[in-house]
Amino acid sequence: MEIRYYDVVTVGFPAPVRNGRILTDPKNLGKGWTRFNFEKAFGKPVRVINDAAMQALGSYRGGRMLFIGLGTGFGSALVWNGIVLS
């Protein structure tokens, strides 16, 4: 499906993210991501979140949940009553 059919794009990014900003470049994707303009690239509003936090929210069903993700690195997120704490 073409990007024009979406109102907002959400990116799960494999690096520390704070307030929608990528803090450090991931080792496996090269340099320049901390300055990359996703909104310009997609032509839509973009929300950036850490990939482990995104996966945790996607699998969350209530209460307190610790998510541990193993992929190209180790990621974790704690969801407490619907809020990502880490």
mmCIF file of C-alpha atoms in Angstrom:
data_model
loop_
_atom_site.group_PDB
_atom_site.id
_atom_site.type_symbol
_atom_site.label_atom_id
_atom_site.label_comp_id
_atom_site.label_asym_id
_atom_site.label_seq_id
_atom_site.Cartn_x
_atom_site.Cartn_y
_atom_site.Cartn_z
ATOM 1 C CA MET A 1 0.000 0.000 0.000
ATOM 2 C CA GLU A 2 1.331 3.435 -0.841
ATOM 3 C CA ILE A 3 2.308 5.820 1.937
ATOM 4 C CA ARG A 4 -0.359 8.326 0.896
ATOM 5 C CA TYR A 5 -3.043 6.113 2.447
ATOM 6 C CA TYR A 6 -1.659 6.700 5.944
ATOM 7 C CA ASP A 7 -2.117 9.723 8.189
ATOM 8 C CA VAL A 8 0.811 9.078 10.540
ATOM 9 C CA VAL A 9 3.898 6.853 10.412
ATOM 10 C CA THR A 10 5.315 5.219 13.553
ATOM 11 C CA VAL A 11 8.913 4.004 13.555
ATOM 12 C CA GLY A 12 10.228 1.443 16.053
ATOM 13 C CA PHE A 13 13.927 2.303 16.135
ATOM 14 C CA PRO A 14 16.727 0.060 17.490
ATOM 15 C CA ALA A 15 18.431 2.692 19.658
ATOM 16 C CA PRO A 16 17.644 4.858 22.678
ATOM 17 C CA VAL A 17 14.786 7.275 21.898
ATOM 18 C CA ARG A 18 13.615 10.095 24.160
ATOM 19 C CA ASN A 19 10.645 12.338 23.388
ATOM 20 C CA GLY A 20 10.631 11.105 19.791
ATOM 21 C CA ARG A 21 14.331 11.864 19.220
ATOM 22 C CA ILE A 22 16.951 9.232 18.451
ATOM 23 C CA LEU A 23 19.777 9.719 20.959
ATOM 24 C CA THR A 24 22.537 7.566 19.438
ATOM 25 C CA ASP A 25 23.187 5.929 16.094
ATOM 26 C CA PRO A 26 22.699 2.144 16.218
ATOM 27 C CA LYS A 27 25.862 0.154 15.523
ATOM 28 C CA ASN A 28 24.239 -2.024 12.863
ATOM 29 C CA LEU A 29 22.656 0.757 10.730
ATOM 30 C CA GLY A 30 25.506 3.212 10.278
ATOM 31 C CA LYS A 31 25.757 6.891 11.145
ATOM 32 C CA GLY A 32 23.425 9.830 10.568
ATOM 33 C CA TRP A 33 20.210 8.553 12.149
ATOM 34 C CA THR A 34 20.217 11.076 14.993
ATOM 35 C CA ARG A 35 19.761 13.805 12.373
ATOM 36 C CA PHE A 36 17.522 11.912 9.936
ATOM 37 C CA ASN A 37 14.269 13.735 9.116
ATOM 38 C CA PHE A 38 11.621 11.001 8.973
ATOM 39 C CA GLU A 39 8.778 13.482 8.405
ATOM 40 C CA LYS A 40 10.490 14.871 5.326
ATOM 41 C CA ALA A 41 11.255 11.362 4.049
ATOM 42 C CA PHE A 42 7.673 10.103 4.477
ATOM 43 C CA GLY A 43 5.837 13.368 3.907
ATOM 44 C CA LYS A 44 3.691 12.583 6.951
ATOM 45 C CA PRO A 45 3.819 13.194 10.700
ATOM 46 C CA VAL A 46 6.127 10.605 12.255
ATOM 47 C CA ARG A 47 6.333 9.245 15.777
ATOM 48 C CA VAL A 48 9.601 7.546 16.706
ATOM 49 C CA ILE A 49 9.770 5.112 19.627
ATOM 50 C CA ASN A 50 12.355 2.572 20.722
ATOM 51 C CA ASP A 51 11.722 -0.755 18.985
ATOM 52 C CA ALA A 52 11.563 -2.743 22.250
ATOM 53 C CA ALA A 53 9.045 -0.257 23.665
ATOM 54 C CA MET A 54 6.960 -0.605 20.506
ATOM 55 C CA GLN A 55 7.000 -4.402 20.713
ATOM 56 C CA ALA A 56 6.138 -4.261 24.415
ATOM 57 C CA LEU A 57 3.130 -2.013 23.797
ATOM 58 C CA GLY A 58 1.996 -4.274 20.967
ATOM 59 C CA SER A 59 1.972 -7.362 23.181
ATOM 60 C CA TYR A 60 0.764 -5.671 26.383
ATOM 61 C CA ARG A 61 -2.496 -6.976 27.861
ATOM 62 C CA GLY A 62 -2.674 -5.244 31.249
ATOM 63 C CA GLY A 63 -0.978 -4.925 34.623
ATOM 64 C CA ARG A 64 2.822 -4.939 34.756
ATOM 65 C CA MET A 65 4.891 -6.511 32.007
ATOM 66 C CA LEU A 66 8.635 -6.765 31.431
ATOM 67 C CA PHE A 67 9.451 -7.181 27.743
ATOM 68 C CA ILE A 68 12.843 -8.610 26.735
ATOM 69 C CA GLY A 69 13.717 -8.594 23.050
ATOM 70 C CA LEU A 70 16.638 -10.426 21.512
ATOM 71 C CA GLY A 71 17.558 -9.566 17.940
ATOM 72 C CA THR A 72 20.573 -7.729 16.622
ATOM 73 C CA GLY A 73 20.988 -6.656 20.249
ATOM 74 C CA PHE A 74 19.291 -6.859 23.628
ATOM 75 C CA GLY A 75 16.287 -4.640 24.253
ATOM 76 C CA SER A 76 13.886 -4.316 27.143
ATOM 77 C CA ALA A 77 10.907 -2.266 28.219
ATOM 78 C CA LEU A 78 8.765 -2.186 31.330
ATOM 79 C CA VAL A 79 5.061 -1.456 30.830
ATOM 80 C CA TRP A 80 3.115 -0.576 33.962
ATOM 81 C CA ASN A 81 -0.629 -0.015 33.667
ATOM 82 C CA GLY A 82 -0.313 0.910 29.992
ATOM 83 C CA ILE A 83 2.671 3.263 30.337
ATOM 84 C CA VAL A 84 6.173 2.439 29.082
ATOM 85 C CA LEU A 85 8.575 3.177 31.940
ATOM 86 C CA SER A 86 11.832 2.103 30.313
#
